[in-house]
């Protein structure tokens, strides 16, 4: 009798398992597929929007980046194209800007200063960032192909200053020397206001937290 009861319990448990939901890995696979589609959306296009700003940047065949945008407090969309140095099939990096706000930072693929000055890093020579600074109000290129060796262009939100780094000098097998360039955007113009240097261990050159500390020291 005990054997019969045990058999019934085991059979019921087996049927319950078969009639359950899909295994967890099926949902993970679906999420991975969706993530891949989103990630591969378009390496030659950037689109960003919020309640006060819209931007769509596209790579054109004739060596231009074309923008369609709507600024804050306006209803009209404008278009503006500018020449760029075409070094790579992939133009727009996923993240390219580190925005310092107080004692923390966030990452983005662009930054807008004073509601109209666009800082737009593109992928340049040797897969390093090449920074374009554009006045969307007057549709002028304030500066182009400003290269930086760090993985992000560091921007201080409060002071409207940003940091780029020249190609580092080799000191020894463990250390690089970086030249740091501090720019300020004021009155619709961009100017270099300070330079400095920093020694950095080779194995830490791509460490975002270390780069943040260096940028924060110079920009604050």
PDB file of C-alpha atoms in Angstrom, residues 20-112:
ATOM      1  CA  UNK A  20       4.850  24.484 -15.185  1.00  0.00           C
ATOM      2  CA  UNK A  21       6.166  27.659 -16.819  1.00  0.00           C
ATOM      3  CA  UNK A  22       9.012  27.876 -19.321  1.00  0.00           C
ATOM      4  CA  UNK A  23      12.491  27.386 -17.892  1.00  0.00           C
ATOM      5  CA  UNK A  24      14.309  30.559 -16.842  1.00  0.00           C
ATOM      6  CA  UNK A  25      16.928  30.234 -19.567  1.00  0.00           C
ATOM      7  CA  UNK A  26      14.245  30.598 -22.263  1.00  0.00           C
ATOM      8  CA  UNK A  27      13.384  34.067 -20.958  1.00  0.00           C
ATOM      9  CA  UNK A  28      17.082  34.950 -20.714  1.00  0.00           C
ATOM     10  CA  UNK A  29      17.664  33.931 -24.321  1.00  0.00           C
ATOM     11  CA  UNK A  30      14.766  36.119 -25.449  1.00  0.00           C
ATOM     12  CA  UNK A  31      16.098  39.058 -23.447  1.00  0.00           C
ATOM     13  CA  UNK A  32      19.537  38.559 -24.947  1.00  0.00           C
ATOM     14  CA  UNK A  33      18.089  38.595 -28.463  1.00  0.00           C
ATOM     15  CA  UNK A  34      16.174  41.784 -27.752  1.00  0.00           C
ATOM     16  CA  UNK A  35      19.289  43.356 -26.249  1.00  0.00           C
ATOM     17  CA  UNK A  36      21.338  42.487 -29.325  1.00  0.00           C
ATOM     18  CA  UNK A  37      18.769  44.061 -31.635  1.00  0.00           C
ATOM     19  CA  UNK A  38      18.760  47.237 -29.548  1.00  0.00           C
ATOM     20  CA  UNK A  39      22.558  47.366 -29.341  1.00  0.00           C
ATOM     21  CA  UNK A  40      23.005  46.901 -33.072  1.00  0.00           C
ATOM     22  CA  UNK A  41      20.349  49.478 -33.862  1.00  0.00           C
ATOM     23  CA  UNK A  42      22.650  51.654 -35.970  1.00  0.00           C
ATOM     24  CA  UNK A  43      26.333  52.431 -35.452  1.00  0.00           C
ATOM     25  CA  UNK A  44      25.991  55.429 -37.794  1.00  0.00           C
ATOM     26  CA  UNK A  45      23.062  57.107 -36.030  1.00  0.00           C
ATOM     27  CA  UNK A  46      22.391  58.679 -32.647  1.00  0.00           C
ATOM     28  CA  UNK A  47      18.968  59.661 -31.358  1.00  0.00           C
ATOM     29  CA  UNK A  48      18.186  61.310 -28.035  1.00  0.00           C
ATOM     30  CA  UNK A  49      15.113  63.029 -26.709  1.00  0.00           C
ATOM     31  CA  UNK A  50      13.537  64.331 -23.543  1.00  0.00           C
ATOM     32  CA  UNK A  51      10.852  66.871 -22.677  1.00  0.00           C
ATOM     33  CA  UNK A  52      13.011  69.856 -23.667  1.00  0.00           C
ATOM     34  CA  UNK A  53      15.404  68.607 -26.350  1.00  0.00           C
ATOM     35  CA  UNK A  54      15.426  66.332 -29.389  1.00  0.00           C
ATOM     36  CA  UNK A  55      18.482  65.269 -31.387  1.00  0.00           C
ATOM     37  CA  UNK A  56      19.011  62.885 -34.252  1.00  0.00           C
ATOM     38  CA  UNK A  57      22.521  62.659 -35.700  1.00  0.00           C
ATOM     39  CA  UNK A  58      23.199  60.573 -38.800  1.00  0.00           C
ATOM     40  CA  UNK A  59      26.285  59.682 -40.783  1.00  0.00           C
ATOM     41  CA  UNK A  60      25.972  60.635 -44.455  1.00  0.00           C
ATOM     42  CA  UNK A  61      27.866  59.178 -47.422  1.00  0.00           C
ATOM     43  CA  UNK A  62      29.645  62.400 -48.378  1.00  0.00           C
ATOM     44  CA  UNK A  63      31.707  62.692 -45.183  1.00  0.00           C
ATOM     45  CA  UNK A  64      29.145  64.664 -43.234  1.00  0.00           C
ATOM     46  CA  UNK A  65      27.230  64.304 -40.004  1.00  0.00           C
ATOM     47  CA  UNK A  66      23.711  65.682 -40.333  1.00  0.00           C
ATOM     48  CA  UNK A  67      21.681  66.783 -37.325  1.00  0.00           C
ATOM     49  CA  UNK A  68      17.967  67.192 -36.890  1.00  0.00           C
ATOM     50  CA  UNK A  69      17.121  68.835 -33.587  1.00  0.00           C
ATOM     51  CA  UNK A  70      14.660  70.844 -31.535  1.00  0.00           C
ATOM     52  CA  UNK A  71      15.964  73.137 -28.816  1.00  0.00           C
ATOM     53  CA  UNK A  72      14.338  74.024 -25.518  1.00  0.00           C
ATOM     54  CA  UNK A  73      11.482  76.575 -25.664  1.00  0.00           C
ATOM     55  CA  UNK A  74      11.053  76.056 -29.420  1.00  0.00           C
ATOM     56  CA  UNK A  75       8.601  74.049 -31.486  1.00  0.00           C
ATOM     57  CA  UNK A  76      10.425  74.087 -34.809  1.00  0.00           C
ATOM     58  CA  UNK A  77      12.868  71.407 -35.909  1.00  0.00           C
ATOM     59  CA  UNK A  78      16.124  72.536 -37.510  1.00  0.00           C
ATOM     60  CA  UNK A  79      18.689  70.733 -39.647  1.00  0.00           C
ATOM     61  CA  UNK A  80      22.433  71.262 -39.735  1.00  0.00           C
ATOM     62  CA  UNK A  81      25.256  69.302 -41.410  1.00  0.00           C
ATOM     63  CA  UNK A  82      28.995  69.509 -40.787  1.00  0.00           C
ATOM     64  CA  UNK A  83      32.097  67.828 -42.187  1.00  0.00           C
ATOM     65  CA  UNK A  84      33.918  65.238 -40.104  1.00  0.00           C
ATOM     66  CA  UNK A  85      36.979  63.027 -40.460  1.00  0.00           C
ATOM     67  CA  UNK A  86      35.736  59.567 -41.401  1.00  0.00           C
ATOM     68  CA  UNK A  87      38.059  57.168 -39.594  1.00  0.00           C
ATOM     69  CA  UNK A  88      35.670  54.327 -38.797  1.00  0.00           C
ATOM     70  CA  UNK A  89      32.484  52.608 -39.924  1.00  0.00           C
ATOM     71  CA  UNK A  90      31.214  53.018 -36.374  1.00  0.00           C
ATOM     72  CA  UNK A  91      30.777  56.742 -35.756  1.00  0.00           C
ATOM     73  CA  UNK A  92      28.794  57.099 -32.536  1.00  0.00           C
ATOM     74  CA  UNK A  93      30.112  55.385 -29.382  1.00  0.00           C
ATOM     75  CA  UNK A  94      27.625  54.009 -26.850  1.00  0.00           C
ATOM     76  CA  UNK A  95      29.053  56.267 -24.151  1.00  0.00           C
ATOM     77  CA  UNK A  96      31.533  59.074 -24.686  1.00  0.00           C
ATOM     78  CA  UNK A  97      30.869  61.745 -22.056  1.00  0.00           C
ATOM     79  CA  UNK A  98      31.365  61.738 -18.290  1.00  0.00           C
ATOM     80  CA  UNK A  99      29.225  64.458 -16.694  1.00  0.00           C
ATOM     81  CA  UNK A 100      30.478  65.537 -13.273  1.00  0.00           C
ATOM     82  CA  UNK A 101      27.756  66.766 -10.935  1.00  0.00           C
ATOM     83  CA  UNK A 102      28.872  67.450  -7.380  1.00  0.00           C
ATOM     84  CA  UNK A 103      30.570  64.367  -5.974  1.00  0.00           C
ATOM     85  CA  UNK A 104      29.281  61.950  -8.601  1.00  0.00           C
ATOM     86  CA  UNK A 105      29.121  61.505 -12.358  1.00  0.00           C
ATOM     87  CA  UNK A 106      26.916  59.974 -15.015  1.00  0.00           C
ATOM     88  CA  UNK A 107      27.665  58.846 -18.563  1.00  0.00           C
ATOM     89  CA  UNK A 108      26.087  59.835 -21.863  1.00  0.00           C
ATOM     90  CA  UNK A 109      26.821  59.973 -25.599  1.00  0.00           C
ATOM     91  CA  UNK A 110      26.511  63.783 -25.879  1.00  0.00           C
ATOM     92  CA  UNK A 111      26.131  66.893 -23.740  1.00  0.00           C
ATOM     93  CA  UNK A 112      24.267  70.159 -24.243  1.00  0.00           C
TER      94      UNK A 112
END
